PDB file of C-alpha atoms in Angstrom:
ATOM      1  CA  MET L  26     124.585 111.381 122.909  1.00 44.00           C
ATOM      2  CA  THR L  27     123.235 111.034 126.438  1.00 47.00           C
ATOM      3  CA  ASP L  28     119.709 109.926 127.271  1.00 50.00           C
ATOM      4  CA  SER L  29     118.964 113.304 128.818  1.00 45.00           C
ATOM      5  CA  LEU L  30     119.982 115.074 125.609  1.00 44.00           C
ATOM      6  CA  LYS L  31     117.843 112.713 123.558  1.00 48.00           C
ATOM      7  CA  GLU L  32     114.925 113.387 125.877  1.00 47.00           C
ATOM      8  CA  ALA L  33     115.464 117.134 125.487  1.00 45.00           C
ATOM      9  CA  GLN L  34     114.984 116.741 121.730  1.00 74.00           C
ATOM     10  CA  LYS L  35     111.561 115.168 122.157  1.00 75.00           C
ATOM     11  CA  ARG L  36     108.874 117.356 120.617  1.00 74.00           C
ATOM     12  CA  PRO L  37     105.351 117.784 122.059  1.00 77.00           C
ATOM     13  CA  VAL L  38     102.597 115.762 120.401  1.00 74.00           C
ATOM     14  CA  ILE L  39      99.657 115.745 122.832  1.00 73.00           C
ATOM     15  CA  PHE L  40      99.731 119.560 123.004  1.00 80.00           C
ATOM     16  CA  TRP L  41      99.200 119.887 119.250  1.00 79.00           C
ATOM     17  CA  PHE L  42      96.527 117.177 119.229  1.00 71.00           C
ATOM     18  CA  LEU L  43      94.648 119.107 121.928  1.00 79.00           C
ATOM     19  CA  LEU L  44      94.969 122.291 119.887  1.00 83.00           C
ATOM     20  CA  PHE L  45      93.570 120.391 116.895  1.00 77.00           C
ATOM     21  CA  PHE L  46      90.450 119.336 118.826  1.00 74.00           C
ATOM     22  CA  VAL L  47      90.026 122.817 120.347  1.00 83.00           C
ATOM     23  CA  ALA L  48      90.320 124.456 116.916  1.00 81.00           C
ATOM     24  CA  LEU L  49      87.973 121.873 115.393  1.00 74.00           C
ATOM     25  CA  GLY L  50      85.354 122.602 118.032  1.00 77.00           C
ATOM     26  CA  ALA L  51      85.852 126.355 117.689  1.00 82.00           C
ATOM     27  CA  MET L  52      85.453 126.275 113.892  1.00 78.00           C
ATOM     28  CA  ALA L  53      82.333 124.093 114.175  1.00 72.00           C
ATOM     29  CA  LEU L  54      80.845 126.494 116.741  1.00 78.00           C
ATOM     30  CA  ILE L  55      81.624 129.544 114.592  1.00 81.00           C
ATOM     31  CA  LEU L  56      80.063 127.935 111.535  1.00 71.00           C
ATOM     32  CA  ASP L  57      76.986 126.979 113.522  1.00 69.00           C
ATOM     33  CA  ARG L  58      76.509 130.458 114.997  1.00 75.00           C
ATOM     34  CA  SER L  59      77.423 132.501 111.904  1.00 77.00           C
ATOM     35  CA  ASN L  60      75.198 130.625 109.415  1.00 72.00           C
ATOM     36  CA  ILE L  61      77.880 130.702 106.735  1.00 70.00           C
ATOM     37  CA  GLU L  62      76.349 129.073 103.662  1.00 68.00           C
ATOM     38  CA  ASP L  63      79.248 129.376 101.190  1.00 68.00           C
ATOM     39  CA  PRO L  64      80.843 125.870 101.184  1.00 67.00           C
ATOM     40  CA  LEU L  65      84.181 127.311 100.026  1.00 68.00           C
ATOM     41  CA  ILE L  66      84.461 129.543 103.100  1.00 74.00           C
ATOM     42  CA  ALA L  67      83.195 126.801 105.421  1.00 70.00           C
ATOM     43  CA  ASN L  68      85.689 124.249 104.116  1.00 69.00           C
ATOM     44  CA  ALA L  69      88.521 126.769 104.253  1.00 72.00           C
ATOM     45  CA  MET L  70      87.723 127.407 107.924  1.00 75.00           C
ATOM     46  CA  MET L  71      87.700 123.682 108.685  1.00 69.00           C
ATOM     47  CA  LEU L  72      91.195 123.412 107.189  1.00 74.00           C
ATOM     48  CA  VAL L  73      92.566 125.545 110.041  1.00 79.00           C
ATOM     49  CA  PRO L  74      92.543 122.682 112.598  1.00 78.00           C
ATOM     50  CA  MET L  75      94.486 120.554 110.106  1.00 76.00           C
ATOM     51  CA  ILE L  76      97.507 122.790 110.648  1.00 80.00           C
ATOM     52  CA  PHE L  77      97.694 121.602 114.254  1.00 79.00           C
ATOM     53  CA  LEU L  78      97.075 117.982 113.238  1.00 77.00           C
ATOM     54  CA  VAL L  79      99.929 118.128 110.720  1.00 78.00           C
ATOM     55  CA  LYS L  80     102.216 119.639 113.361  1.00 80.00           C
ATOM     56  CA  ALA L  81     101.307 116.852 115.809  1.00 77.00           C
ATOM     57  CA  GLY L  82     102.020 114.249 113.138  1.00 74.00           C
ATOM     58  CA  LEU L  83     105.380 115.751 112.215  1.00 78.00           C
ATOM     59  CA  ASN L  84     106.414 115.896 115.871  1.00 76.00           C
ATOM     60  CA  ALA L  85     105.336 112.297 116.403  1.00 75.00           C
ATOM     61  CA  MET L  86     107.402 111.205 113.381  1.00 74.00           C
ATOM     62  CA  HIS L  87     110.402 113.078 114.765  1.00 75.00           C
ATOM     63  CA  ASN L  88     110.020 111.422 118.165  1.00 72.00           C
ATOM     64  CA  ALA L  89     109.670 107.978 116.589  1.00 70.00           C
ATOM     65  CA  GLY L  90     112.895 108.606 114.675  1.00 68.00           C
ATOM     66  CA  ARG L  91     114.722 109.083 117.978  1.00 66.00           C
ATOM     67  CA  HIS L  92     114.270 105.352 118.652  1.00 63.00           C
ATOM     68  CA  GLY L  93     116.228 104.271 115.579  1.00 62.00           C
ATOM     69  CA  GLU L  94     115.246 100.888 114.139  1.00 59.00           C
ATOM     70  CA  ARG L  95     112.642 100.339 116.859  1.00 56.00           C
ATOM     71  CA  GLY L  96     110.899 103.552 115.883  1.00 64.00           C
ATOM     72  CA  SER L  97     111.031 103.007 112.110  1.00 81.00           C
ATOM     73  CA  PRO L  98     107.707 101.112 111.784  1.00 82.00           C
ATOM     74  CA  GLN L  99     105.928 103.796 113.768  1.00 80.00           C
ATOM     75  CA  ARG L 100     107.571 106.567 111.752  1.00 81.00           C
ATOM     76  CA  ASN L 101     106.481 104.875 108.516  1.00 85.00           C
ATOM     77  CA  TYR L 102     102.962 104.432 109.918  1.00 83.00           C
ATOM     78  CA  LEU L 103     102.685 108.073 110.965  1.00 82.00           C
ATOM     79  CA  THR L 104     103.987 109.229 107.577  1.00 85.00           C
ATOM     80  CA  ARG L 105     101.374 107.163 105.753  1.00 89.00           C
ATOM     81  CA  MET L 106      98.581 108.337 108.052  1.00 85.00           C
ATOM     82  CA  LEU L 107      99.594 111.976 107.605  1.00 84.00           C
ATOM     83  CA  VAL L 108      99.653 111.685 103.804  1.00 88.00           C
ATOM     84  CA  LEU L 109      96.300 109.876 103.825  1.00 88.00           C
ATOM     85  CA  SER L 110      94.794 112.510 106.142  1.00 84.00           C
ATOM     86  CA  LEU L 111      95.833 115.300 103.794  1.00 84.00           C
ATOM     87  CA  ALA L 112      94.457 113.316 100.836  1.00 88.00           C
ATOM     88  CA  TYR L 113      91.189 112.762 102.718  1.00 86.00           C
ATOM     89  CA  VAL L 114      90.738 116.422 103.606  1.00 82.00           C
ATOM     90  CA  GLY L 115      91.759 117.591 100.129  1.00 84.00           C
ATOM     91  CA  SER L 116      89.441 115.166  98.336  1.00 86.00           C
ATOM     92  CA  LEU L 117      86.566 115.987 100.677  1.00 82.00           C
ATOM     93  CA  PHE L 118      87.105 119.678 100.013  1.00 81.00           C
ATOM     94  CA  ALA L 119      87.145 119.051  96.253  1.00 83.00           C
ATOM     95  CA  ALA L 120      84.046 116.842  96.346  1.00 84.00           C
ATOM     96  CA  THR L 121      82.101 119.457  98.303  1.00 80.00           C
ATOM     97  CA  GLU L 122      83.046 122.128  95.766  1.00 78.00           C
ATOM     98  CA  LEU L 123      82.586 120.087  92.587  1.00 83.00           C
ATOM     99  CA  ILE L 124      79.412 118.163  93.422  1.00 82.00           C
ATOM    100  CA  GLY L 125      76.357 120.273  94.110  1.00 79.00           C
ATOM    101  CA  GLU L 126      73.060 119.161  95.612  1.00 77.00           C
ATOM    102  CA  GLY L 127      70.794 117.921  92.846  1.00 79.00           C
ATOM    103  CA  ASP L 128      73.575 117.491  90.294  1.00 82.00           C
ATOM    104  CA  PRO L 129      73.163 114.466  87.991  1.00 88.00           C
ATOM    105  CA  ILE L 130      75.070 111.294  88.842  1.00 89.00           C
ATOM    106  CA  THR L 131      77.876 110.736  86.331  1.00 90.00           C
ATOM    107  CA  PRO L 132      81.019 108.559  86.225  1.00 91.00           C
ATOM    108  CA  VAL L 133      83.051 111.674  87.021  1.00 90.00           C
ATOM    109  CA  SER L 134      80.919 112.623  90.048  1.00 89.00           C
ATOM    110  CA  ILE L 135      81.113 109.039  91.331  1.00 91.00           C
ATOM    111  CA  ALA L 136      84.914 109.069  90.952  1.00 91.00           C
ATOM    112  CA  ILE L 137      85.163 112.369  92.851  1.00 90.00           C
ATOM    113  CA  ALA L 138      82.796 111.222  95.618  1.00 90.00           C
ATOM    114  CA  ILE L 139      84.565 107.906  96.159  1.00 93.00           C
ATOM    115  CA  ILE L 140      88.071 109.322  96.723  1.00 92.00           C
ATOM    116  CA  PRO L 141      87.499 110.340 100.406  1.00 89.00           C
ATOM    117  CA  GLY L 142      86.250 106.814 101.097  1.00 91.00           C
ATOM    118  CA  ILE L 143      89.338 105.321  99.457  1.00 94.00           C
ATOM    119  CA  ALA L 144      91.477 107.536 101.707  1.00 91.00           C
ATOM    120  CA  VAL L 145      89.714 106.043 104.737  1.00 90.00           C
ATOM    121  CA  VAL L 146      90.394 102.561 103.338  1.00 94.00           C
ATOM    122  CA  GLY L 147      94.031 103.660 103.201  1.00 93.00           C
ATOM    123  CA  TYR L 148      93.964 104.191 106.980  1.00 90.00           C
ATOM    124  CA  PHE L 149      93.188 100.503 107.484  1.00 93.00           C
ATOM    125  CA  TRP L 150      95.912  99.527 105.014  1.00 94.00           C
ATOM    126  CA  ALA L 151      98.428 101.731 106.864  1.00 92.00           C
ATOM    127  CA  MET L 152      97.515 100.122 110.171  1.00 90.00           C
ATOM    128  CA  GLY L 153      97.867  96.651 108.667  1.00 92.00           C
ATOM    129  CA  ARG L 154     101.299  97.547 107.281  1.00 92.00           C
ATOM    130  CA  TYR L 155     102.290  98.845 110.711  1.00 90.00           C
ATOM    131  CA  ILE L 156     101.406  95.535 112.353  1.00 91.00           C
ATOM    132  CA  VAL L 157     103.326  93.612 109.664  1.00 91.00           C
ATOM    133  CA  GLU L 158     106.417  95.820 109.992  1.00 89.00           C
ATOM    134  CA  LEU L 159     106.555  95.614 113.791  1.00 87.00           C
ATOM    135  CA  LYS L 160     109.354  93.259 114.790  1.00 86.00           C
ATOM    136  CA  ASP L 161     108.680  93.385 118.525  1.00 85.00           C
ATOM    137  CA  GLU L 162     106.098  90.650 119.212  1.00 90.00           C
ATOM    138  CA  PHE L 163     104.853  92.332 122.387  1.00 90.00           C
ATOM    139  CA  LEU L 164     104.196  95.640 120.577  1.00 86.00           C
ATOM    140  CA  ARG L 165     102.528  93.713 117.763  1.00 90.00           C
ATOM    141  CA  MET L 166     100.274  91.944 120.245  1.00 92.00           C
ATOM    142  CA  LEU L 167      99.266  95.275 121.785  1.00 91.00           C
ATOM    143  CA  MET L 168      98.396  96.695 118.368  1.00 89.00           C
ATOM    144  CA  VAL L 169      96.397  93.618 117.369  1.00 93.00           C
ATOM    145  CA  ARG L 170      94.590  93.804 120.716  1.00 93.00           C
ATOM    146  CA  GLN L 171      93.720  97.456 120.097  1.00 91.00           C
ATOM    147  CA  SER L 172      92.403  96.592 116.635  1.00 92.00           C
ATOM    148  CA  LEU L 173      90.231  93.774 117.976  1.00 95.00           C
ATOM    149  CA  ILE L 174      88.773  96.020 120.664  1.00 94.00           C
ATOM    150  CA  ALA L 175      88.065  98.729 118.078  1.00 92.00           C
ATOM    151  CA  THR L 176      86.484  96.216 115.692  1.00 95.00           C
ATOM    152  CA  GLY L 177      84.291  94.740 118.409  1.00 96.00           C
ATOM    153  CA  LEU L 178      83.163  98.197 119.530  1.00 94.00           C
ATOM    154  CA  ALA L 179      82.381  99.511 116.031  1.00 94.00           C
ATOM    155  CA  PHE L 180      80.679  96.344 114.771  1.00 95.00           C
ATOM    156  CA  SER L 181      78.630  95.954 117.941  1.00 97.00           C
ATOM    157  CA  ALA L 182      77.447  99.558 117.782  1.00 95.00           C
ATOM    158  CA  ALA L 183      76.658  99.240 114.056  1.00 95.00           C
ATOM    159  CA  SER L 184      74.655  96.040 114.644  1.00 96.00           C
ATOM    160  CA  VAL L 185      72.641  97.401 117.562  1.00 96.00           C
ATOM    161  CA  TRP L 186      71.953 100.747 115.865  1.00 95.00           C
ATOM    162  CA  GLY L 187      71.136  99.028 112.571  1.00 94.00           C
ATOM    163  CA  PHE L 188      68.354  96.993 114.178  1.00 96.00           C
ATOM    164  CA  LEU L 189      67.047 100.009 116.081  1.00 96.00           C
ATOM    165  CA  GLU L 190      66.963 101.953 112.833  1.00 95.00           C
ATOM    166  CA  SER L 191      65.337  99.151 110.821  1.00 94.00           C
ATOM    167  CA  PHE L 192      62.470  98.968 113.344  1.00 94.00           C
ATOM    168  CA  GLY L 193      62.037 102.739 113.364  1.00 93.00           C
ATOM    169  CA  GLN L 194      63.388 103.216 116.891  1.00 94.00           C
ATOM    170  CA  ALA L 195      66.405 105.373 115.973  1.00 92.00           C
ATOM    171  CA  PRO L 196      67.280 107.959 113.305  1.00 93.00           C
ATOM    172  CA  HIS L 197      69.444 107.114 110.293  1.00 92.00           C
ATOM    173  CA  ILE L 198      73.216 107.456 110.677  1.00 89.00           C
ATOM    174  CA  GLU L 199      75.486 107.804 107.658  1.00 87.00           C
ATOM    175  CA  ALA L 200      77.692 104.728 107.185  1.00 88.00           C
ATOM    176  CA  TYR L 201      80.958 106.697 107.310  1.00 85.00           C
ATOM    177  CA  TRP L 202      80.455 107.233 111.049  1.00 87.00           C
ATOM    178  CA  TRP L 203      81.238 103.570 111.780  1.00 91.00           C
ATOM    179  CA  PRO L 204      84.909 103.793 110.696  1.00 89.00           C
ATOM    180  CA  ILE L 205      85.140 106.960 112.809  1.00 85.00           C
ATOM    181  CA  LEU L 206      83.831 104.967 115.766  1.00 89.00           C
ATOM    182  CA  TRP L 207      86.419 102.269 114.946  1.00 91.00           C
ATOM    183  CA  PHE L 208      89.234 104.795 115.276  1.00 86.00           C
ATOM    184  CA  PHE L 209      87.730 105.946 118.569  1.00 85.00           C
ATOM    185  CA  GLY L 210      87.880 102.277 119.566  1.00 88.00           C
ATOM    186  CA  ILE L 211      91.607 102.268 118.831  1.00 86.00           C
ATOM    187  CA  GLY L 212      91.932 104.892 121.551  1.00 84.00           C
ATOM    188  CA  VAL L 213      89.801 102.785 123.894  1.00 89.00           C
ATOM    189  CA  GLY L 214      92.067  99.818 123.133  1.00 88.00           C
ATOM    190  CA  ALA L 215      95.128 101.893 123.993  1.00 86.00           C
ATOM    191  CA  VAL L 216      93.597 102.749 127.374  1.00 88.00           C
ATOM    192  CA  VAL L 217      92.790  99.066 127.991  1.00 91.00           C
ATOM    193  CA  ASN L 218      96.379  98.120 127.115  1.00 89.00           C
ATOM    194  CA  LYS L 219      97.684 100.780 129.489  1.00 86.00           C
ATOM    195  CA  LEU L 220      95.498  99.506 132.322  1.00 91.00           C
ATOM    196  CA  THR L 221      96.256  95.822 131.776  1.00 92.00           C
ATOM    197  CA  TYR L 222      99.876  95.859 130.568  1.00 88.00           C
ATOM    198  CA  GLY L 223     101.124  99.227 131.827  1.00 85.00           C
ATOM    199  CA  THR L 224     101.900 100.578 128.350  1.00 79.00           C
ATOM    200  CA  THR L 225     100.166 101.514 125.135  1.00 73.00           C
ATOM    201  CA  GLY L 226     103.177 100.366 123.102  1.00 66.00           C
ATOM    202  CA  GLU L 227     103.879 103.826 121.716  1.00 63.00           C
ATOM    203  CA  THR L 228     107.512 104.747 121.073  1.00 50.00           C
ATOM    204  CA  CYS L 229     106.926 108.483 120.689  1.00 48.00           C
TER     205      CYS L 229
END
């Protein structure tokens, strides 16, 4: 199979990621303007963007598979992240439906509420497995570099905001936003790698 034919089989990823963010913003805007109070309807609407995210993930896994053994670690990583994302969204949906405001705290409610957090922990595990499975030392270095940049960004922001909040100079921020900032930092790290080394290390 020629390189041009292989290239022709490459499926778009960025396009579907952009659609995901557009749909996410559109659903958030609709919910804000329509004052929908039923959590079932609101959560169902927020599931719509996940269709585009799943499509982006499937395309990325396909593209990684085109690189054979070199693409296997990335394909495994994307598969794990996709499964964890679906588990996160599903568990968050279930927790919102099953735990009402003012409900008593029970072992069952704690178990339901903790599952989305465990899914986020799974993201870090998946990234660690990806680094371990990478055989190319240069790609591994790029990934470690991204992780360090993300960690520095998230921890620095958490420290600064924590002190501002403790002295009453800033509003409270829920703790789950710091892992979200960490993943944003992964994107920042990819940009830094691109600027300094000419590549982000992606195979798809």
